Amino acid sequence: MKMSRYILIGILLGFILYKSEAVSWFRIYEMFRFQSFHMYGIIGSAVVSGIFIVQLIKRRHLKSAEGKEIVIKDKIRTYPRYLIGGFIFGIGWALAGACPAPMFILLGAGNTVFFVYLVFAMTGTFVYGILRKKIPH
Amino acid sequence: MLETLFNQFRDFIGQPWPWYVAGPLLAFVMFILLYFGHEFGISENFRLMCAADGADSMNEFFKIDWRAGEWNLLVALGAVFGGYLASHYFLGSQNDLAHISEATVNSLNNIGIKVHQGTVPLIPEFISWKGLLSWQGFIMIAGGGFMVGFGARYAGGCTSGHAISGLSALQLPSLIAVAGFFMGGLMVTYFIIPFLFK
């Protein structure tokens, strides 16, 4: 089935972030205290490999599974939204010790309190949708 | 024979994964999604879930065909399964420990979070249903969730969308977003968390 592949990708993502301890509140605290290379190693090596992959896709004009050329859209070039939005996101990340992917993984691992996080994250997204036109982008 | 092989495989997977395994595998996840025509970004699911729950009739930001994002919801569902499998069957001999540095253990003890090297759990006890009942726990779990949901959509992406996909594609906006993540995170780690545990 076509859709089951996405579940498999999600399972892989779950294993990566769980087994590398990136889902740990303590690891996020440690990262923001600059007391270990671990999290920087994960993000850094992901980005270095990612740059290599993206350059390969662009230069070789790699095709997707459907036979179309893979296009990676450029992000819109404004600044306030990335800085302010990123700042707010960072506050939440350090408080809860989990960004969105680890939240789903921890729910599966039995930390059911993250259901509260999920409901509030949806609320936050909803409030953003309402305020969107009134805040600087 | 088959059982031994399986046990060996399980023990192998069950070890803590070093950063140089996790990082390239995350890039592989990004690549596989690109190959199937999608961009890696987990926080988009909050918007899809809002839309699916009826927010599409309340606000135009949620007037999206959430079924077109079904693939992403399935990745999130897979992550839930992955978390279940990893934590129930692939714990290894190290169990659910966070192998944080000695310096971090000391810093935590200094601000009043009591932990001992070698027995630090993945998730602290204050991130729990019991913790949620205290105002500090509520700020961390509910407040943190709200800020993540609001900030991720405001910035147009989270760690997967900006720090991994965006930086890999050499996007300046993503670099700014990541700088923002760190400004917010550093402020909380140095000023808010010590205050919460005073």
mmCIF file of N, CA and C in Angstrom, chain B residues 78-147:
data_model
loop_
_atom_site.group_PDB
_atom_site.id
_atom_site.type_symbol
_atom_site.label_atom_id
_atom_site.label_comp_id
_atom_site.label_asym_id
_atom_site.label_seq_id
_atom_site.Cartn_x
_atom_site.Cartn_y
_atom_site.Cartn_z
ATOM 1 N N GLY B 78 3.494 7.213 12.449
ATOM 2 C CA GLY B 78 4.627 6.285 12.453
ATOM 3 C C GLY B 78 5.595 6.613 13.580
ATOM 4 N N ALA B 79 5.814 7.911 13.828
ATOM 5 C CA ALA B 79 6.711 8.324 14.909
ATOM 6 C C ALA B 79 6.174 7.848 16.262
ATOM 7 N N VAL B 80 4.838 7.872 16.406
ATOM 8 C CA VAL B 80 4.227 7.351 17.642
ATOM 9 C C VAL B 80 4.539 5.857 17.772
ATOM 10 N N PHE B 81 4.356 5.107 16.678
ATOM 11 C CA PHE B 81 4.669 3.669 16.687
ATOM 12 C C PHE B 81 6.151 3.449 16.973
ATOM 13 N N GLY B 82 6.987 4.254 16.316
ATOM 14 C CA GLY B 82 8.435 4.127 16.497
ATOM 15 C C GLY B 82 8.821 4.334 17.953
ATOM 16 N N GLY B 83 8.214 5.341 18.578
ATOM 17 C CA GLY B 83 8.482 5.608 19.988
ATOM 18 C C GLY B 83 8.062 4.436 20.855
ATOM 19 N N TYR B 84 6.908 3.835 20.508
ATOM 20 C CA TYR B 84 6.431 2.676 21.263
ATOM 21 C C TYR B 84 7.399 1.497 21.121
ATOM 22 N N LEU B 85 7.764 1.195 19.878
ATOM 23 C CA LEU B 85 8.644 0.044 19.617
ATOM 24 C C LEU B 85 10.009 0.244 20.264
ATOM 25 N N ALA B 86 10.602 1.415 20.046
ATOM 26 C CA ALA B 86 11.945 1.664 20.572
ATOM 27 C C ALA B 86 11.958 1.571 22.090
ATOM 28 N N SER B 87 10.895 2.080 22.739
ATOM 29 C CA SER B 87 10.906 2.136 24.192
ATOM 30 C C SER B 87 10.453 0.823 24.832
ATOM 31 N N HIS B 88 9.784 -0.047 24.067
ATOM 32 C CA HIS B 88 9.318 -1.302 24.659
ATOM 33 C C HIS B 88 10.179 -2.497 24.286
ATOM 34 N N TYR B 89 10.777 -2.477 23.097
ATOM 35 C CA TYR B 89 11.484 -3.675 22.637
ATOM 36 C C TYR B 89 12.963 -3.456 22.363
ATOM 37 N N PHE B 90 13.394 -2.198 22.300
ATOM 38 C CA PHE B 90 14.783 -1.955 21.911
ATOM 39 C C PHE B 90 15.511 -1.067 22.925
ATOM 40 N N LEU B 91 15.230 -1.316 24.197
ATOM 41 C CA LEU B 91 15.851 -0.481 25.218
ATOM 42 C C LEU B 91 17.314 -0.825 25.444
ATOM 43 N N GLY B 92 17.685 -2.085 25.147
ATOM 44 C CA GLY B 92 19.067 -2.494 25.369
ATOM 45 C C GLY B 92 19.379 -2.580 26.855
ATOM 46 N N SER B 93 20.643 -2.707 27.164
ATOM 47 C CA SER B 93 21.029 -2.860 28.569
ATOM 48 C C SER B 93 21.062 -1.517 29.278
ATOM 49 N N GLN B 94 21.028 -0.440 28.490
ATOM 50 C CA GLN B 94 21.171 0.896 29.074
ATOM 51 C C GLN B 94 19.850 1.473 29.559
ATOM 52 N N ASN B 95 18.762 0.780 29.224
ATOM 53 C CA ASN B 95 17.432 1.249 29.615
ATOM 54 C C ASN B 95 17.136 2.657 29.100
ATOM 55 N N ASP B 96 16.248 3.327 29.827
ATOM 56 C CA ASP B 96 15.765 4.623 29.382
ATOM 57 C C ASP B 96 16.614 5.760 29.924
ATOM 58 N N LEU B 97 17.928 5.686 29.760
ATOM 59 C CA LEU B 97 18.774 6.713 30.372
ATOM 60 C C LEU B 97 19.209 7.775 29.375
ATOM 61 N N ALA B 98 19.385 8.981 29.888
ATOM 62 C CA ALA B 98 19.979 10.052 29.098
ATOM 63 C C ALA B 98 21.439 10.152 29.532
ATOM 64 N N HIS B 99 22.350 9.934 28.599
ATOM 65 C CA HIS B 99 23.777 9.919 28.945
ATOM 66 C C HIS B 99 24.367 11.317 28.850
ATOM 67 N N ILE B 100 23.858 12.183 29.716
ATOM 68 C CA ILE B 100 24.305 13.575 29.661
ATOM 69 C C ILE B 100 25.661 13.740 30.348
ATOM 70 N N SER B 101 26.298 14.853 30.066
ATOM 71 C CA SER B 101 27.655 15.068 30.564
ATOM 72 C C SER B 101 27.665 15.384 32.065
ATOM 73 N N GLU B 102 28.817 15.189 32.644
ATOM 74 C CA GLU B 102 29.040 15.504 34.060
ATOM 75 C C GLU B 102 28.709 16.982 34.340
ATOM 76 N N ALA B 103 29.115 17.848 33.405
ATOM 77 C CA ALA B 103 28.876 19.291 33.568
ATOM 78 C C ALA B 103 27.392 19.583 33.666
ATOM 79 N N THR B 104 26.589 18.871 32.861
ATOM 80 C CA THR B 104 25.144 19.095 32.874
ATOM 81 C C THR B 104 24.539 18.604 34.185
ATOM 82 N N VAL B 105 25.018 17.446 34.643
ATOM 83 C CA VAL B 105 24.531 16.915 35.924
ATOM 84 C C VAL B 105 24.789 17.943 37.028
ATOM 85 N N ASN B 106 25.978 18.522 37.038
ATOM 86 C CA ASN B 106 26.310 19.534 38.047
ATOM 87 C C ASN B 106 25.423 20.765 37.912
ATOM 88 N N SER B 107 25.243 21.241 36.674
ATOM 89 C CA SER B 107 24.394 22.416 36.469
ATOM 90 C C SER B 107 22.983 22.164 36.966
ATOM 91 N N LEU B 108 22.458 20.977 36.672
ATOM 92 C CA LEU B 108 21.096 20.649 37.093
ATOM 93 C C LEU B 108 20.997 20.656 38.615
ATOM 94 N N ASN B 109 21.974 20.024 39.261
ATOM 95 C CA ASN B 109 21.951 19.997 40.726
ATOM 96 C C ASN B 109 22.057 21.399 41.314
ATOM 97 N N ASN B 110 22.814 22.249 40.639
ATOM 98 C CA ASN B 110 22.971 23.622 41.122
ATOM 99 C C ASN B 110 21.676 24.407 41.100
ATOM 100 N N ILE B 111 20.811 24.130 40.122
ATOM 101 C CA ILE B 111 19.565 24.898 40.070
ATOM 102 C C ILE B 111 18.433 24.168 40.795
ATOM 103 N N GLY B 112 18.746 23.039 41.428
ATOM 104 C CA GLY B 112 17.730 22.375 42.254
ATOM 105 C C GLY B 112 17.019 21.213 41.589
ATOM 106 N N ILE B 113 17.534 20.768 40.424
ATOM 107 C CA ILE B 113 16.980 19.560 39.803
ATOM 108 C C ILE B 113 17.924 18.424 40.179
ATOM 109 N N LYS B 114 17.478 17.572 41.100
ATOM 110 C CA LYS B 114 18.367 16.550 41.651
ATOM 111 C C LYS B 114 18.468 15.335 40.727
ATOM 112 N N VAL B 115 19.656 15.138 40.186
ATOM 113 C CA VAL B 115 19.908 13.960 39.350
ATOM 114 C C VAL B 115 21.280 13.384 39.717
ATOM 115 N N HIS B 116 21.459 12.097 39.424
ATOM 116 C CA HIS B 116 22.756 11.460 39.668
ATOM 117 C C HIS B 116 23.278 10.892 38.365
ATOM 118 N N GLN B 117 24.550 11.132 38.131
ATOM 119 C CA GLN B 117 25.175 10.621 36.906
ATOM 120 C C GLN B 117 24.971 9.110 36.823
ATOM 121 N N GLY B 118 24.542 8.651 35.630
ATOM 122 C CA GLY B 118 24.350 7.212 35.434
ATOM 123 C C GLY B 118 22.924 6.753 35.678
ATOM 124 N N THR B 119 22.094 7.598 36.314
ATOM 125 C CA THR B 119 20.696 7.207 36.520
ATOM 126 C C THR B 119 19.748 8.299 36.018
ATOM 127 N N VAL B 120 20.238 9.166 35.134
ATOM 128 C CA VAL B 120 19.393 10.248 34.626
ATOM 129 C C VAL B 120 18.391 9.670 33.620
ATOM 130 N N PRO B 121 17.091 9.798 33.895
ATOM 131 C CA PRO B 121 16.106 9.249 32.949
ATOM 132 C C PRO B 121 16.024 10.111 31.686
ATOM 133 N N LEU B 122 15.370 9.594 30.654
ATOM 134 C CA LEU B 122 15.192 10.385 29.428
ATOM 135 C C LEU B 122 14.307 11.583 29.720
ATOM 136 N N ILE B 123 13.223 11.316 30.450
ATOM 137 C CA ILE B 123 12.238 12.358 30.721
ATOM 138 C C ILE B 123 12.214 12.626 32.220
ATOM 139 N N PRO B 124 12.400 13.884 32.622
ATOM 140 C CA PRO B 124 12.416 14.190 34.052
ATOM 141 C C PRO B 124 11.055 13.981 34.700
ATOM 142 N N GLU B 125 11.056 13.803 36.024
ATOM 143 C CA GLU B 125 9.791 13.485 36.699
ATOM 144 C C GLU B 125 8.797 14.643 36.660
ATOM 145 N N PHE B 126 9.315 15.879 36.462
ATOM 146 C CA PHE B 126 8.367 17.003 36.429
ATOM 147 C C PHE B 126 7.635 17.112 35.098
ATOM 148 N N ILE B 127 8.090 16.358 34.072
ATOM 149 C CA ILE B 127 7.338 16.298 32.815
ATOM 150 C C ILE B 127 6.450 15.057 32.906
ATOM 151 N N SER B 128 5.350 15.178 33.630
ATOM 152 C CA SER B 128 4.445 14.047 33.870
ATOM 153 C C SER B 128 3.081 14.611 34.256
ATOM 154 N N TRP B 129 2.098 13.728 34.394
ATOM 155 C CA TRP B 129 0.757 14.180 34.803
ATOM 156 C C TRP B 129 0.813 14.818 36.187
ATOM 157 N N LYS B 130 1.638 14.217 37.059
ATOM 158 C CA LYS B 130 1.784 14.770 38.406
ATOM 159 C C LYS B 130 2.429 16.153 38.336
ATOM 160 N N GLY B 131 3.469 16.262 37.480
ATOM 161 C CA GLY B 131 4.154 17.538 37.318
ATOM 162 C C GLY B 131 3.239 18.613 36.761
ATOM 163 N N LEU B 132 2.310 18.192 35.909
ATOM 164 C CA LEU B 132 1.398 19.133 35.259
ATOM 165 C C LEU B 132 0.550 19.892 36.278
ATOM 166 N N LEU B 133 0.331 19.261 37.443
ATOM 167 C CA LEU B 133 -0.520 19.883 38.460
ATOM 168 C C LEU B 133 0.159 21.048 39.170
ATOM 169 N N SER B 134 1.491 21.120 39.075
ATOM 170 C CA SER B 134 2.174 22.276 39.671
ATOM 171 C C SER B 134 2.217 23.387 38.626
ATOM 172 N N TRP B 135 2.304 24.641 39.057
ATOM 173 C CA TRP B 135 2.299 25.733 38.077
ATOM 174 C C TRP B 135 3.548 25.670 37.201
ATOM 175 N N GLN B 136 4.672 25.219 37.781
ATOM 176 C CA GLN B 136 5.897 25.119 36.994
ATOM 177 C C GLN B 136 5.738 24.093 35.866
ATOM 178 N N GLY B 137 5.182 22.931 36.250
ATOM 179 C CA GLY B 137 4.982 21.868 35.261
ATOM 180 C C GLY B 137 4.007 22.311 34.187
ATOM 181 N N PHE B 138 2.985 23.042 34.593
ATOM 182 C CA PHE B 138 1.993 23.517 33.627
ATOM 183 C C PHE B 138 2.636 24.467 32.621
ATOM 184 N N ILE B 139 3.493 25.361 33.132
ATOM 185 C CA ILE B 139 4.180 26.292 32.222
ATOM 186 C C ILE B 139 5.059 25.519 31.246
ATOM 187 N N MET B 140 5.775 24.515 31.753
ATOM 188 C CA MET B 140 6.696 23.783 30.894
ATOM 189 C C MET B 140 5.980 22.939 29.842
ATOM 190 N N ILE B 141 4.935 22.220 30.262
ATOM 191 C CA ILE B 141 4.276 21.292 29.335
ATOM 192 C C ILE B 141 3.250 22.021 28.459
ATOM 193 N N ALA B 142 2.285 22.692 29.107
ATOM 194 C CA ALA B 142 1.224 23.353 28.346
ATOM 195 C C ALA B 142 1.746 24.644 27.704
ATOM 196 N N GLY B 143 2.451 25.446 28.501
ATOM 197 C CA GLY B 143 3.016 26.684 27.966
ATOM 198 C C GLY B 143 4.014 26.385 26.858
ATOM 199 N N GLY B 144 4.883 25.403 27.098
ATOM 200 C CA GLY B 144 5.866 25.009 26.086
ATOM 201 C C GLY B 144 5.192 24.555 24.810
ATOM 202 N N GLY B 145 4.151 23.722 24.946
ATOM 203 C CA GLY B 145 3.416 23.237 23.777
ATOM 204 C C GLY B 145 2.801 24.383 22.996
ATOM 205 N N PHE B 146 2.198 25.322 23.721
ATOM 206 C CA PHE B 146 1.556 26.462 23.064
ATOM 207 C C PHE B 146 2.584 27.283 22.270
ATOM 208 N N MET B 147 3.719 27.572 22.912
ATOM 209 C CA MET B 147 4.765 28.366 22.246
ATOM 210 C C MET B 147 5.308 27.634 21.024
#
